[in-house]
Coordinates of C-alpha atoms in Angstrom, one line a residue:
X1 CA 71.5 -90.3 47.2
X2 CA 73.0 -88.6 50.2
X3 CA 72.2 -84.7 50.5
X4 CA 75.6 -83.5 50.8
X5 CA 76.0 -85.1 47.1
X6 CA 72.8 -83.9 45.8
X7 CA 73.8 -80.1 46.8
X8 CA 77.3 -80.8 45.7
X9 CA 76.2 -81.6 41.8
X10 CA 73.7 -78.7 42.0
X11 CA 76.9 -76.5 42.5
X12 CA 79.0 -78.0 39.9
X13 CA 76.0 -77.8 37.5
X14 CA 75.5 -74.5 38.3
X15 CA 79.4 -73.5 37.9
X16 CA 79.6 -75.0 34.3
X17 CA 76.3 -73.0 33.3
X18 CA 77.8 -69.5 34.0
X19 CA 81.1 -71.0 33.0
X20 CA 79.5 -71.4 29.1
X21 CA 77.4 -68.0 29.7
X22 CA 80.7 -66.2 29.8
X23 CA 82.8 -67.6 27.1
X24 CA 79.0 -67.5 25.0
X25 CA 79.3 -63.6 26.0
X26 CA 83.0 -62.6 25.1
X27 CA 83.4 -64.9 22.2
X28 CA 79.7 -62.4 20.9
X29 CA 81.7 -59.2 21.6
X30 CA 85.5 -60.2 20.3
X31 CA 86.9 -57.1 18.1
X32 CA 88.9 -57.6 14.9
X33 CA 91.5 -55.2 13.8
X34 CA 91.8 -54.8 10.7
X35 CA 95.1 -52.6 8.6
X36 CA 94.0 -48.6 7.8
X37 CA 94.3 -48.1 4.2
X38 CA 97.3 -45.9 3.7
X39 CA 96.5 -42.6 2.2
X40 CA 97.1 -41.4 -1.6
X41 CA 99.2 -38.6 -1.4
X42 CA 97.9 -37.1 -4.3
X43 CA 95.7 -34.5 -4.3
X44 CA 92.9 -34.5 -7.0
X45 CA 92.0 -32.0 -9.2
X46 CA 89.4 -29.4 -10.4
X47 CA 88.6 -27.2 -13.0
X48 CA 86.9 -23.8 -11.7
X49 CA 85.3 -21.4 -14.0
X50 CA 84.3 -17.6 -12.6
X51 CA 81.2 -16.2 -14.3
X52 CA 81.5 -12.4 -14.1
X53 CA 78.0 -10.8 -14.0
X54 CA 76.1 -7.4 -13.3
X55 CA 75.1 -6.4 -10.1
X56 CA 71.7 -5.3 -9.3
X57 CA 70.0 -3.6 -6.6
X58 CA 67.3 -5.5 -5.8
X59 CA 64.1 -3.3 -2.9
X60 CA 62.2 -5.4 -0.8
X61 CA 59.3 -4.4 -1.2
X62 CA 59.9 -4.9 -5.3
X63 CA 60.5 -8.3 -4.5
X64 CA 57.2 -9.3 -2.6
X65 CA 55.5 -7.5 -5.6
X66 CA 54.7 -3.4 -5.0
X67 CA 52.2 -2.8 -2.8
X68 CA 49.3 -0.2 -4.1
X69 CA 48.9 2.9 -1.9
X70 CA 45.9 4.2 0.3
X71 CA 43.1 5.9 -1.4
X72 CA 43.1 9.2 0.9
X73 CA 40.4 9.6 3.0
X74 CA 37.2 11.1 1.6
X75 CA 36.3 14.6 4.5
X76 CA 32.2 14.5 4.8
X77 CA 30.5 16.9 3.2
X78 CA 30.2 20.3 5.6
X79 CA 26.4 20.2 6.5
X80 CA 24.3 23.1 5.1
X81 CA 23.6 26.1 7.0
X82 CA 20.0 26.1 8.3
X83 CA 17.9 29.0 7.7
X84 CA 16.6 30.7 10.0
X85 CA 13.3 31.0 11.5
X86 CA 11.1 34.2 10.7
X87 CA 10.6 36.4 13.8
X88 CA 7.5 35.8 15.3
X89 CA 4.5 37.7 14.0
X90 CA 3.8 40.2 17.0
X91 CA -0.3 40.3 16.9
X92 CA -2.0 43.6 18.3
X93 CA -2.8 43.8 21.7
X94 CA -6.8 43.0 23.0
X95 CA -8.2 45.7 24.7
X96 CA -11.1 43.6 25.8
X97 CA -9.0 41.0 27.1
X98 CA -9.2 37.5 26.3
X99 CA -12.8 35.6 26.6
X100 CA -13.1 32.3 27.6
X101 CA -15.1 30.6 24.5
X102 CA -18.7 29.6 25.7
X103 CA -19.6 25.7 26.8
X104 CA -20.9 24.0 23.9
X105 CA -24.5 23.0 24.3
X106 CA -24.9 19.3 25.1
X107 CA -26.6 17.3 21.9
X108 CA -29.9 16.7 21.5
X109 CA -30.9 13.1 22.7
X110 CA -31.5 10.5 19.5
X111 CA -34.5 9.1 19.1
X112 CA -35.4 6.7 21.4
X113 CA -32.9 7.5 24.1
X114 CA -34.8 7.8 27.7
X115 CA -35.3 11.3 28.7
X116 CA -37.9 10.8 31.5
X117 CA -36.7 11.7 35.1
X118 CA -39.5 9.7 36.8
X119 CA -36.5 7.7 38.5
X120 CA -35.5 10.9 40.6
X121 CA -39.2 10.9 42.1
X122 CA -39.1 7.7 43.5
X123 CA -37.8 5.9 46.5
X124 CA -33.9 4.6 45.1
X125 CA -35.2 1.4 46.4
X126 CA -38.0 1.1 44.2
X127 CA -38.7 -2.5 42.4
X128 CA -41.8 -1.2 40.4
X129 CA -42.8 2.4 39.3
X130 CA -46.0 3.7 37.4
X131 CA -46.7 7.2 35.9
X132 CA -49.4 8.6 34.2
X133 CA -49.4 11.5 32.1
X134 CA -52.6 12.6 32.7
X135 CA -51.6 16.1 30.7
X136 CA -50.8 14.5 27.7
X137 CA -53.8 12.1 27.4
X138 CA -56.4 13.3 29.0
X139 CA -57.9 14.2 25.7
X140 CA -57.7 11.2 23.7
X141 CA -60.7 8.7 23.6
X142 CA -59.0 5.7 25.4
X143 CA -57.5 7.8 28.6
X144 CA -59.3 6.0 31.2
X145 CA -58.1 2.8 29.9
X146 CA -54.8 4.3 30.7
X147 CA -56.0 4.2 34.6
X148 CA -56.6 0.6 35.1
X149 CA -53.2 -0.8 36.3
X150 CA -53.4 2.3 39.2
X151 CA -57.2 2.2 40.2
X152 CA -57.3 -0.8 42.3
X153 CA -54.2 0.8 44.2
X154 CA -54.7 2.5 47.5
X155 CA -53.4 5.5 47.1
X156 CA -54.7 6.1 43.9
X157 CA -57.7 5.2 44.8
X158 CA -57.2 7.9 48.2
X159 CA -56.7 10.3 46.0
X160 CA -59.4 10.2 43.7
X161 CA -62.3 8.4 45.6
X162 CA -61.5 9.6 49.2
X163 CA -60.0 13.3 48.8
X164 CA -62.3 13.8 45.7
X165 CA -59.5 14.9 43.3
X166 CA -60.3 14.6 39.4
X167 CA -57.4 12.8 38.4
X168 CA -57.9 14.1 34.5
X169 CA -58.7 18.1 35.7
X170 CA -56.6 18.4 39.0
X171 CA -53.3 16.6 38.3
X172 CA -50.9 16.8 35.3
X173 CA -48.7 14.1 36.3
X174 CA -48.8 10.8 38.6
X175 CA -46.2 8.4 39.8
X176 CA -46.2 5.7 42.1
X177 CA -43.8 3.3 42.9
X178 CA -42.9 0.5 45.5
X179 CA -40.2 -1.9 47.1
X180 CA -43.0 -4.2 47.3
X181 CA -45.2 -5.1 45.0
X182 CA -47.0 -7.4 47.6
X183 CA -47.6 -4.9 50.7
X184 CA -49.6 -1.8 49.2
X185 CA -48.7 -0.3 52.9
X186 CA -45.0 1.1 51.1
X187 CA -46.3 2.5 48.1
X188 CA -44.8 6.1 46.9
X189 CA -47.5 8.7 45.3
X190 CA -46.4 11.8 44.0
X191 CA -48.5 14.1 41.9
X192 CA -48.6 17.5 40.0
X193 CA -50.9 20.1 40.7
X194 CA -52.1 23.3 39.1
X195 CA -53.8 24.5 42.5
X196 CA -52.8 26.0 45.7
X197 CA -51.1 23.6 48.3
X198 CA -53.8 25.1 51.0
X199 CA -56.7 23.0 49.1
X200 CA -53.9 19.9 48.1
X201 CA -53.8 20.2 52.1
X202 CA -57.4 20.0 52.3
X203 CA -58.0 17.0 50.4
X204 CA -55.3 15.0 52.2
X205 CA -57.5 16.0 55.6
X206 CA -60.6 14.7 54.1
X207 CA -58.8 11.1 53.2
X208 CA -57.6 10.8 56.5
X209 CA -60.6 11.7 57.6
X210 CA -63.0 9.0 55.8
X211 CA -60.6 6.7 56.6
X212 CA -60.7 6.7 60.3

C-alpha cells in the first residue's frame, strides 16, 4: 500500500470518529418541551378561627427560675482591747552600789582524777618520769623498796652516795625524768628540801668533787 493512501484512510477514519462523537453528544443533550399546565383560576379556601386570650407580663428573670439573693457579708468581730501593762515596779536605790557576785569555786576533782603536777617539773620533752614521795612513805615498812627503780640511776645515786644527802630525812619529794631512757647523760633531777640552799650548794660541790 502506497503511503499517500495509508495517511489518506487514517484521515477519513479519523473524520467519521468525531463525526459519530458529535451526533453521540447532541442526540445526549436534546431538550423536550413539553405544554405548561394552565392555571385554575380558582382560589381555594380556608376556614380561620381567632382565639382571644389574656395577656400576661411575663420578667426574665421569672422565666430562667428566680435567682436567690446574696447572704450579706459577715464584718469580723472588732478585736479586744489589750490591757495594759502594769507600770514598772520602781525598786529603791543601792547606796552601796551594785557588787559583782564572787567566782564560784572550781569543784573538787572526783576520785581518781589526776591531780599531780609532776608534768610541770620536767623537761616537756620528757619520754619517762619517776617521783618519789619520800614525805609520804618514809614511814611505812616497805619505803626502801619504793627506791629500787631510781637507785641504779646516776643522779640518784649523786645525790645520795656522792653528796651524802639522806634521801628519807633531807628531801620530801623526788622527780626524775628523761628523753632517753638509753643515755643516763639527759636525765632531769629535781628535789625538795627542808634546808638552806647554802648546804644544797654544798653537797652539789662535794659530787662534783668526788667525781673528778
Amino acid at each position: 500500500m502506497r503511503e499517500s493512501t495509508r495517511y489518506g484512510l487514517s484521515g477519513l477514519l479519523s473524520l467519521v470518529a468525531h463525526a459519530i462523537f458529535i451526533v453521540v453528544f447532541v442526540w445526549s443533550f436534546q431538550v423536550s418541551h413539553e405544554p405548561l399546565a394552565q392555571p385554575d383560576d380558582e382560589l381555594p379556601s380556608y376556614d380561620i378561627d381567632f382565639i382571644d386570650f389574656e395577656a400576661k407580663e411575663i420578667e426574665p428573670d421569672a422565666a430562667q427560675g428566680e435567682v436567690e439573693p446574696e447572704p450579706p457579708e459577715t464584718q469580723p468581730d472588732p478585736p479586744a482591747p489589750e490591757e495594759a501593762a502594769p507600770p514598772p515596779t520602781e525598786l529603791p536605790p543601792d547606796p552601796a552600789g551594785s557588787v559583782e557576785p564572787e567566782p564560784e569555786a572550781p569543784p573538787k576533782p572526783k576520785f581518781g582524777e589526776k591531780s599531780s603536777k609532776i608534768k610541770s617539773m620536767v623537761p616537756p620533752n620528757a619520754t619517762w618520769t619517776l617521783m618519789l614521795a619520800n614525805k609520804r612513805i618514809k614511814k611505812l615498812p616497805f619505803r626502801d623498796s619504793a627506791t629500787e627503780i631510781m637507785a641504779p640511776l646516776r643522779d640518784f645515786r649523786l645525790l645520795v652516795d656522792e653528796a651524802g644527802f639522806d634521801v628519807w630525812e633531807d628531801f620530801d619529794f623526788v622527780v626524775m625524768g628523761s628523753p632517753d631512757a638509753t643515755d643516763q647523760t639527759q636525765a632531769f633531777v629535781a628535789v625538795q628540801y627542808g634546808f638552806g640552799h647554802e648546804e644544797m650548794m654544798a653537797g652539789i660541790d662535794r659530787a662534783c668533787a668526788r667525781e673528778h
